PDB file of C-alpha atoms in Angstrom:
ATOM      1  CA  MET A   1      34.286  15.782  -4.129  1.00 71.00           C
ATOM      2  CA  LEU A   2      32.852  17.992  -1.380  1.00 71.00           C
ATOM      3  CA  PRO A   3      29.466  18.543  -3.105  1.00 70.00           C
ATOM      4  CA  LEU A   4      28.964  14.752  -3.008  1.00 78.00           C
ATOM      5  CA  ILE A   5      28.684  14.874   0.782  1.00 81.00           C
ATOM      6  CA  GLY A   6      24.890  14.732   0.440  1.00 81.00           C
ATOM      7  CA  ILE A   7      25.040  11.119  -0.773  1.00 84.00           C
ATOM      8  CA  PRO A   8      26.532   9.606   2.428  1.00 86.00           C
ATOM      9  CA  LEU A   9      24.179  11.795   4.463  1.00 85.00           C
ATOM     10  CA  VAL A  10      21.183  10.268   2.686  1.00 85.00           C
ATOM     11  CA  VAL A  11      22.561   6.743   3.121  1.00 86.00           C
ATOM     12  CA  MET A  12      23.286   7.264   6.823  1.00 88.00           C
ATOM     13  CA  GLY A  13      19.928   8.918   7.452  1.00 85.00           C
ATOM     14  CA  PHE A  14      17.978   6.102   5.841  1.00 81.00           C
ATOM     15  CA  ALA A  15      20.125   3.473   7.602  1.00 85.00           C
ATOM     16  CA  LEU A  16      19.369   5.106  10.963  1.00 86.00           C
ATOM     17  CA  ARG A  17      15.665   5.301  10.010  1.00 80.00           C
ATOM     18  CA  PHE A  18      15.343   9.037  10.384  1.00 82.00           C
ATOM     19  CA  ASN A  19      12.445  10.904   8.798  1.00 79.00           C
ATOM     20  CA  PRO A  20      13.030  10.646   5.008  1.00 76.00           C
ATOM     21  CA  LEU A  21      11.821  14.196   4.328  1.00 72.00           C
ATOM     22  CA  LEU A  22      14.190  15.636   6.935  1.00 82.00           C
ATOM     23  CA  VAL A  23      17.076  13.523   5.646  1.00 84.00           C
ATOM     24  CA  VAL A  24      16.622  14.625   2.035  1.00 80.00           C
ATOM     25  CA  THR A  25      16.135  18.263   3.038  1.00 81.00           C
ATOM     26  CA  ALA A  26      19.253  18.255   5.217  1.00 85.00           C
ATOM     27  CA  ALA A  27      21.286  16.577   2.475  1.00 86.00           C
ATOM     28  CA  GLY A  28      20.112  19.180  -0.035  1.00 83.00           C
ATOM     29  CA  LEU A  29      21.029  22.054   2.279  1.00 84.00           C
ATOM     30  CA  VAL A  30      24.476  20.631   3.006  1.00 86.00           C
ATOM     31  CA  THR A  31      25.121  19.973  -0.683  1.00 85.00           C
ATOM     32  CA  GLY A  32      24.037  23.475  -1.645  1.00 83.00           C
ATOM     33  CA  LEU A  33      26.264  25.081   0.973  1.00 84.00           C
ATOM     34  CA  ALA A  34      29.163  22.860  -0.105  1.00 84.00           C
ATOM     35  CA  THR A  35      28.858  24.130  -3.684  1.00 81.00           C
ATOM     36  CA  GLY A  36      29.186  27.739  -2.513  1.00 82.00           C
ATOM     37  CA  MET A  37      25.541  28.808  -2.698  1.00 82.00           C
ATOM     38  CA  ASP A  38      24.525  31.458  -0.197  1.00 81.00           C
ATOM     39  CA  PHE A  39      21.740  30.557   2.208  1.00 81.00           C
ATOM     40  CA  GLY A  40      19.192  32.949   0.690  1.00 82.00           C
ATOM     41  CA  ASN A  41      19.727  31.628  -2.832  1.00 82.00           C
ATOM     42  CA  LEU A  42      19.524  28.082  -1.482  1.00 80.00           C
ATOM     43  CA  LEU A  43      16.154  28.730   0.153  1.00 79.00           C
ATOM     44  CA  GLU A  44      14.938  30.366  -3.048  1.00 80.00           C
ATOM     45  CA  THR A  45      15.921  27.266  -5.015  1.00 79.00           C
ATOM     46  CA  PHE A  46      14.112  25.016  -2.550  1.00 73.00           C
ATOM     47  CA  GLY A  47      10.985  27.141  -2.801  1.00 72.00           C
ATOM     48  CA  GLU A  48      11.089  27.190  -6.596  1.00 72.00           C
ATOM     49  CA  LYS A  49      11.444  23.415  -6.863  1.00 66.00           C
ATOM     50  CA  PHE A  50       8.684  22.902  -4.324  1.00 63.00           C
ATOM     51  CA  PHE A  51       6.355  25.249  -6.190  1.00 60.00           C
ATOM     52  CA  ASN A  52       7.073  23.558  -9.536  1.00 58.00           C
ATOM     53  CA  SER A  53       6.448  20.090  -8.069  1.00 53.00           C
ATOM     54  CA  ARG A  54       2.676  20.023  -8.325  1.00 51.00           C
ATOM     55  CA  GLN A  55       2.447  16.359  -7.266  1.00 50.00           C
ATOM     56  CA  LEU A  56       4.186  17.085  -3.960  1.00 51.00           C
ATOM     57  CA  ALA A  57       1.926  20.057  -3.315  1.00 52.00           C
ATOM     58  CA  SER A  58      -1.214  18.051  -4.104  1.00 54.00           C
ATOM     59  CA  ALA A  59      -0.063  15.234  -1.797  1.00 54.00           C
ATOM     60  CA  LEU A  60       0.399  17.694   1.060  1.00 57.00           C
ATOM     61  CA  LEU A  61      -3.136  18.940   0.468  1.00 59.00           C
ATOM     62  CA  ILE A  62      -4.716  15.497   0.095  1.00 60.00           C
ATOM     63  CA  LEU A  63      -3.298  13.904   3.246  1.00 60.00           C
ATOM     64  CA  PRO A  64      -4.886  16.377   5.729  1.00 64.00           C
ATOM     65  CA  VAL A  65      -8.217  15.984   3.938  1.00 62.00           C
ATOM     66  CA  ILE A  66      -8.006  12.194   4.247  1.00 61.00           C
ATOM     67  CA  GLY A  67      -7.118  12.568   7.929  1.00 66.00           C
ATOM     68  CA  LEU A  68     -10.157  14.764   8.565  1.00 63.00           C
ATOM     69  CA  LEU A  69     -12.401  12.293   6.727  1.00 61.00           C
ATOM     70  CA  GLU A  70     -11.078   9.413   8.822  1.00 62.00           C
ATOM     71  CA  ARG A  71     -11.646  11.421  11.970  1.00 69.00           C
ATOM     72  CA  GLY A  72     -15.195  12.024  10.800  1.00 64.00           C
ATOM     73  CA  GLY A  73     -15.875   8.299  10.475  1.00 68.00           C
ATOM     74  CA  LEU A  74     -14.910   7.478   6.882  1.00 65.00           C
ATOM     75  CA  ARG A  75     -13.680   3.990   7.782  1.00 67.00           C
ATOM     76  CA  GLU A  76     -16.808   3.236   9.825  1.00 71.00           C
ATOM     77  CA  ARG A  77     -19.063   4.425   6.995  1.00 71.00           C
ATOM     78  CA  ALA A  78     -17.255   2.231   4.491  1.00 69.00           C
ATOM     79  CA  GLN A  79     -17.466  -0.797   6.794  1.00 67.00           C
ATOM     80  CA  ALA A  80     -21.174  -0.250   7.463  1.00 74.00           C
ATOM     81  CA  TRP A  81     -21.893   0.069   3.733  1.00 67.00           C
ATOM     82  CA  VAL A  82     -20.092  -3.165   2.878  1.00 72.00           C
ATOM     83  CA  ALA A  83     -21.708  -4.989   5.800  1.00 67.00           C
ATOM     84  CA  GLY A  84     -25.091  -4.396   4.159  1.00 70.00           C
ATOM     85  CA  ILE A  85     -24.042  -6.199   0.949  1.00 73.00           C
ATOM     86  CA  ARG A  86     -24.523  -9.920   1.529  1.00 73.00           C
ATOM     87  CA  SER A  87     -22.690 -11.031  -1.616  1.00 80.00           C
ATOM     88  CA  ALA A  88     -19.598  -8.960  -0.807  1.00 85.00           C
ATOM     89  CA  THR A  89     -16.517 -10.926   0.232  1.00 91.00           C
ATOM     90  CA  THR A  90     -12.963  -9.884   0.883  1.00 93.00           C
ATOM     91  CA  GLY A  91     -11.679 -11.570  -2.256  1.00 93.00           C
ATOM     92  CA  ARG A  92     -14.372 -10.094  -4.517  1.00 93.00           C
ATOM     93  CA  ILE A  93     -13.821  -6.544  -3.267  1.00 93.00           C
ATOM     94  CA  LEU A  94     -10.064  -6.780  -3.767  1.00 95.00           C
ATOM     95  CA  MET A  95     -10.481  -8.386  -7.194  1.00 95.00           C
ATOM     96  CA  LEU A  96     -12.774  -5.586  -8.340  1.00 93.00           C
ATOM     97  CA  TYR A  97     -10.382  -2.933  -7.080  1.00 94.00           C
ATOM     98  CA  PHE A  98      -7.432  -4.639  -8.772  1.00 96.00           C
ATOM     99  CA  VAL A  99      -9.159  -4.636 -12.157  1.00 95.00           C
ATOM    100  CA  VAL A 100     -10.247  -0.994 -11.851  1.00 93.00           C
ATOM    101  CA  ARG A 101      -6.824   0.104 -10.596  1.00 94.00           C
ATOM    102  CA  GLU A 102      -4.863  -1.584 -13.386  1.00 94.00           C
ATOM    103  CA  ILE A 103      -7.178  -0.337 -16.144  1.00 93.00           C
ATOM    104  CA  SER A 104      -7.149   3.217 -14.784  1.00 92.00           C
ATOM    105  CA  ALA A 105      -3.339   3.142 -14.477  1.00 91.00           C
ATOM    106  CA  ALA A 106      -3.078   1.969 -18.091  1.00 91.00           C
ATOM    107  CA  MET A 107      -5.174   5.001 -19.087  1.00 89.00           C
ATOM    108  CA  GLY A 108      -2.868   7.361 -17.201  1.00 86.00           C
ATOM    109  CA  LEU A 109      -5.117   7.918 -14.164  1.00 86.00           C
ATOM    110  CA  LEU A 110      -2.318   7.143 -11.736  1.00 83.00           C
ATOM    111  CA  SER A 111      -3.723   9.242  -8.884  1.00 79.00           C
ATOM    112  CA  LEU A 112      -7.145   7.597  -8.980  1.00 80.00           C
ATOM    113  CA  GLY A 113      -6.103   5.210  -6.202  1.00 83.00           C
ATOM    114  CA  GLY A 114      -3.211   5.045  -3.767  1.00 85.00           C
ATOM    115  CA  GLN A 115      -2.162   3.771  -0.367  1.00 85.00           C
ATOM    116  CA  ALA A 116      -2.898   6.942   1.593  1.00 80.00           C
ATOM    117  CA  GLN A 117      -6.008   8.195  -0.154  1.00 81.00           C
ATOM    118  CA  THR A 118      -7.785   4.938  -1.049  1.00 86.00           C
ATOM    119  CA  VAL A 119      -6.312   1.763   0.445  1.00 90.00           C
ATOM    120  CA  ARG A 120      -6.029   2.757   4.094  1.00 86.00           C
ATOM    121  CA  PRO A 121      -9.268   4.736   4.552  1.00 84.00           C
ATOM    122  CA  LEU A 122     -11.520   2.805   2.137  1.00 86.00           C
ATOM    123  CA  LEU A 123     -10.317  -0.447   0.579  1.00 91.00           C
ATOM    124  CA  SER A 124      -8.826  -2.095   3.651  1.00 90.00           C
ATOM    125  CA  PRO A 125     -11.821  -1.305   5.945  1.00 89.00           C
ATOM    126  CA  MET A 126     -14.259  -2.506   3.271  1.00 89.00           C
ATOM    127  CA  ALA A 127     -12.375  -5.783   2.798  1.00 92.00           C
ATOM    128  CA  GLU A 128     -12.164  -6.242   6.561  1.00 91.00           C
ATOM    129  CA  ALA A 129     -15.882  -5.518   6.986  1.00 88.00           C
ATOM    130  CA  ALA A 130     -16.740  -8.161   4.384  1.00 90.00           C
ATOM    131  CA  ALA A 131     -14.752 -10.756   6.332  1.00 91.00           C
ATOM    132  CA  SER A 132     -16.328  -9.675   9.630  1.00 89.00           C
ATOM    133  CA  ASN A 133     -19.779  -9.907   8.083  1.00 87.00           C
ATOM    134  CA  GLN A 134     -19.097 -13.544   7.206  1.00 87.00           C
ATOM    135  CA  HIS A 135     -17.068 -14.747  10.184  1.00 87.00           C
ATOM    136  CA  GLY A 136     -17.745 -12.359  13.062  1.00 87.00           C
ATOM    137  CA  ASP A 137     -14.842 -11.081  15.143  1.00 87.00           C
ATOM    138  CA  LEU A 138     -11.482 -11.340  13.404  1.00 89.00           C
ATOM    139  CA  PRO A 139      -8.110 -11.980  15.081  1.00 91.00           C
ATOM    140  CA  ALA A 140      -5.364  -9.417  14.634  1.00 91.00           C
ATOM    141  CA  THR A 141      -3.418 -11.695  12.291  1.00 92.00           C
ATOM    142  CA  ILE A 142      -6.348 -11.904   9.872  1.00 93.00           C
ATOM    143  CA  ARG A 143      -6.852  -8.134   9.972  1.00 93.00           C
ATOM    144  CA  ASP A 144      -3.185  -7.601   9.174  1.00 94.00           C
ATOM    145  CA  ARG A 145      -3.364 -10.143   6.365  1.00 94.00           C
ATOM    146  CA  ILE A 146      -6.353  -8.403   4.765  1.00 95.00           C
ATOM    147  CA  ALA A 147      -4.621  -5.029   5.033  1.00 94.00           C
ATOM    148  CA  ALA A 148      -1.500  -6.483   3.405  1.00 95.00           C
ATOM    149  CA  HIS A 149      -3.520  -7.912   0.510  1.00 96.00           C
ATOM    150  CA  ALA A 150      -5.269  -4.565   0.031  1.00 95.00           C
ATOM    151  CA  ALA A 151      -1.927  -2.760  -0.140  1.00 94.00           C
ATOM    152  CA  ALA A 152      -0.535  -5.390  -2.520  1.00 95.00           C
ATOM    153  CA  CYS A 153      -3.516  -4.948  -4.861  1.00 95.00           C
ATOM    154  CA  ASP A 154      -2.748  -1.278  -5.311  1.00 95.00           C
ATOM    155  CA  ASN A 155       1.005  -1.796  -5.696  1.00 94.00           C
ATOM    156  CA  VAL A 156       0.845  -4.646  -8.216  1.00 95.00           C
ATOM    157  CA  ALA A 157      -1.969  -3.151 -10.308  1.00 95.00           C
ATOM    158  CA  LEU A 158      -0.272   0.248 -10.473  1.00 93.00           C
ATOM    159  CA  PHE A 159       3.172  -1.213 -11.212  1.00 91.00           C
ATOM    160  CA  PHE A 160       2.081  -3.229 -14.234  1.00 93.00           C
ATOM    161  CA  GLY A 161      -0.723  -0.959 -15.407  1.00 92.00           C
ATOM    162  CA  GLU A 162       1.295   2.261 -15.628  1.00 90.00           C
ATOM    163  CA  ASP A 163       3.803   0.668 -18.032  1.00 87.00           C
ATOM    164  CA  ILE A 164       1.077   0.596 -20.687  1.00 90.00           C
ATOM    165  CA  PHE A 165       0.539   4.363 -20.486  1.00 87.00           C
ATOM    166  CA  ILE A 166       2.841   5.822 -23.171  1.00 81.00           C
ATOM    167  CA  ALA A 167       3.257   9.172 -21.370  1.00 77.00           C
ATOM    168  CA  PHE A 168       4.469   7.516 -18.160  1.00 77.00           C
ATOM    169  CA  GLY A 169       7.891   8.772 -17.080  1.00 75.00           C
ATOM    170  CA  ALA A 170       9.528   5.337 -17.015  1.00 77.00           C
ATOM    171  CA  VAL A 171       8.316   4.548 -20.532  1.00 81.00           C
ATOM    172  CA  LEU A 172       9.672   7.847 -21.881  1.00 81.00           C
ATOM    173  CA  LEU A 173      12.933   7.280 -20.008  1.00 80.00           C
ATOM    174  CA  MET A 174      13.412   3.819 -21.539  1.00 81.00           C
ATOM    175  CA  SER A 175      12.700   5.126 -25.027  1.00 82.00           C
ATOM    176  CA  ALA A 176      15.141   8.035 -24.643  1.00 83.00           C
ATOM    177  CA  PHE A 177      17.830   5.774 -23.161  1.00 81.00           C
ATOM    178  CA  LEU A 178      17.607   3.329 -26.065  1.00 81.00           C
ATOM    179  CA  LYS A 179      17.803   6.125 -28.620  1.00 82.00           C
ATOM    180  CA  GLU A 180      20.848   7.657 -26.923  1.00 80.00           C
ATOM    181  CA  ASN A 181      22.607   4.295 -27.177  1.00 81.00           C
ATOM    182  CA  GLY A 182      21.916   3.888 -30.888  1.00 83.00           C
ATOM    183  CA  ILE A 183      18.847   1.643 -30.668  1.00 82.00           C
ATOM    184  CA  GLN A 184      16.243   3.166 -32.964  1.00 81.00           C
ATOM    185  CA  GLY A 185      12.635   2.230 -33.631  1.00 79.00           C
ATOM    186  CA  VAL A 186      11.626   1.696 -29.999  1.00 80.00           C
ATOM    187  CA  GLU A 187       8.950   4.316 -29.501  1.00 85.00           C
ATOM    188  CA  PRO A 188       6.854   4.802 -26.337  1.00 84.00           C
ATOM    189  CA  LEU A 189       3.877   3.271 -28.128  1.00 85.00           C
ATOM    190  CA  THR A 190       5.899   0.122 -28.833  1.00 86.00           C
ATOM    191  CA  ILE A 191       6.974  -0.135 -25.185  1.00 85.00           C
ATOM    192  CA  GLY A 192       3.379   0.352 -24.059  1.00 87.00           C
ATOM    193  CA  MET A 193       2.109  -2.349 -26.405  1.00 90.00           C
ATOM    194  CA  TRP A 194       4.710  -4.810 -25.145  1.00 88.00           C
ATOM    195  CA  GLY A 195       3.645  -3.986 -21.582  1.00 89.00           C
ATOM    196  CA  ILE A 196       0.131  -5.295 -22.224  1.00 93.00           C
ATOM    197  CA  PRO A 197       1.001  -9.060 -22.093  1.00 94.00           C
ATOM    198  CA  THR A 198       2.878  -8.578 -18.816  1.00 93.00           C
ATOM    199  CA  ALA A 199      -0.023  -6.602 -17.342  1.00 94.00           C
ATOM    200  CA  LEU A 200      -2.495  -9.306 -18.406  1.00 95.00           C
ATOM    201  CA  CYS A 201      -0.342 -12.015 -16.813  1.00 96.00           C
ATOM    202  CA  ALA A 202      -0.120 -10.003 -13.585  1.00 95.00           C
ATOM    203  CA  LEU A 203      -3.894  -9.534 -13.687  1.00 96.00           C
ATOM    204  CA  LEU A 204      -4.656 -13.239 -14.102  1.00 96.00           C
ATOM    205  CA  ILE A 205      -2.097 -14.386 -11.543  1.00 96.00           C
ATOM    206  CA  HIS A 206      -3.204 -11.923  -8.886  1.00 95.00           C
ATOM    207  CA  LEU A 207      -6.900 -12.561  -9.487  1.00 95.00           C
ATOM    208  CA  PHE A 208      -6.222 -16.283  -9.043  1.00 96.00           C
ATOM    209  CA  ARG A 209      -4.482 -15.595  -5.735  1.00 94.00           C
ATOM    210  CA  LEU A 210      -7.353 -13.390  -4.572  1.00 94.00           C
ATOM    211  CA  SER A 211      -9.923 -16.014  -5.589  1.00 94.00           C
ATOM    212  CA  ARG A 212      -8.386 -18.314  -2.975  1.00 94.00           C
ATOM    213  CA  LEU A 213      -8.224 -15.655  -0.273  1.00 94.00           C
ATOM    214  CA  ASP A 214     -11.755 -16.162   1.099  1.00 93.00           C
ATOM    215  CA  ALA A 215     -11.190 -19.883   1.618  1.00 94.00           C
ATOM    216  CA  ALA A 216      -7.820 -19.221   3.260  1.00 94.00           C
ATOM    217  CA  ILE A 217      -9.376 -16.672   5.639  1.00 93.00           C
ATOM    218  CA  ALA A 218     -12.159 -19.089   6.587  1.00 93.00           C
ATOM    219  CA  ARG A 219      -9.638 -21.863   7.213  1.00 93.00           C
ATOM    220  CA  ASP A 220      -7.380 -19.684   9.353  1.00 93.00           C
ATOM    221  CA  ILE A 221     -10.305 -18.337  11.390  1.00 92.00           C
ATOM    222  CA  HIS A 222     -11.543 -21.888  12.029  1.00 90.00           C
ATOM    223  CA  ALA A 223      -8.071 -22.922  13.206  1.00 91.00           C
ATOM    224  CA  TRP A 224      -7.869 -19.809  15.414  1.00 90.00           C
ATOM    225  CA  ARG A 225     -11.221 -20.577  17.033  1.00 89.00           C
ATOM    226  CA  VAL A 226     -10.238 -24.200  17.680  1.00 89.00           C
ATOM    227  CA  THR A 227      -7.020 -22.989  19.301  1.00 88.00           C
ATOM    228  CA  GLU A 228      -8.896 -20.452  21.426  1.00 85.00           C
ATOM    229  CA  GLN A 229     -11.421 -23.096  22.554  1.00 87.00           C
ATOM    230  CA  SER A 230      -8.631 -25.514  23.478  1.00 87.00           C
ATOM    231  CA  ARG A 231      -6.876 -22.786  25.407  1.00 85.00           C
ATOM    232  CA  HIS A 232     -10.099 -21.888  27.223  1.00 78.00           C
ATOM    233  CA  ILE A 233     -10.728 -25.530  28.153  1.00 83.00           C
ATOM    234  CA  ALA A 234      -7.161 -25.850  29.424  1.00 80.00           C
ATOM    235  CA  ASP A 235      -7.536 -22.682  31.508  1.00 74.00           C
ATOM    236  CA  VAL A 236     -10.807 -23.961  33.014  1.00 74.00           C
ATOM    237  CA  ALA A 237      -9.183 -27.298  33.827  1.00 71.00           C
ATOM    238  CA  ASP A 238      -6.217 -25.566  35.466  1.00 70.00           C
ATOM    239  CA  ASP A 239      -8.559 -23.432  37.548  1.00 65.00           C
ATOM    240  CA  GLY A 240     -10.427 -26.568  38.652  1.00 65.00           C
ATOM    241  CA  ILE A 241      -7.236 -28.340  39.648  1.00 65.00           C
ATOM    242  CA  HIS A 242      -6.032 -25.359  41.664  1.00 62.00           C
ATOM    243  CA  GLY A 243      -9.454 -25.116  43.315  1.00 59.00           C
ATOM    244  CA  ASP A 244      -9.370 -28.807  44.348  1.00 55.00           C
ATOM    245  CA  LYS A 245      -5.891 -28.388  45.794  1.00 54.00           C
ATOM    246  CA  GLN A 246      -7.042 -25.436  47.874  1.00 60.00           C
ATOM    247  CA  ASP A 247     -10.042 -27.440  49.159  1.00 56.00           C
ATOM    248  CA  LEU A 248      -7.816 -30.338  50.167  1.00 54.00           C
ATOM    249  CA  SER A 249      -5.327 -28.055  51.893  1.00 59.00           C
ATOM    250  CA  SER A 250      -8.101 -26.395  53.849  1.00 56.00           C
TER     251      SER A 250
END
């Protein structure tokens, strides 16, 4: 049972909200030492798995590049470009991205988008710039709402689109699991075909939600401005009352 010590370490680390990479690395080291591996062999195993994981290596290379681009004004460039398109709205930009993301995921281009490399530096600023171009300054709540919708577009489109791609790991896993349990005739192509109706439903439902986003943003901004004006009037009135009291006391 000693080699299983890594499991409670992972649970405790995530519960205490430690850095996930450090938690997993520490759990792997403790598990390896508990199984009797010497430290040199353990480090060699870590290095081999890291080298064979091309996706992890590419992610570590992409993130610094995205950071340098943001530092160089990538977000500002994207916002300025969208601000020059009069017909661009927050809902239309997110709808277009959703369609492209789901179709590309269905074709196996899973890394075409993503939260770190596309949503945060490009999609969210572009959607925010479209709203600012229409309504002017935006409150923090509206900015957070637009960012949340941008992140949801990528998540939902990727989740339902990748199930159509027959070489996707989850599709292959489901096919292998069914075959191991005596259920024959369920090939990856069959699973991918049955994923199309679900992906279409997700597409229509999410596009309908996004089609109502522009009106919801306009309504919330109008209510925010009315609240701010009422608060300003109340502050002016309070200042006037305090000023009259000071004049009377003097």
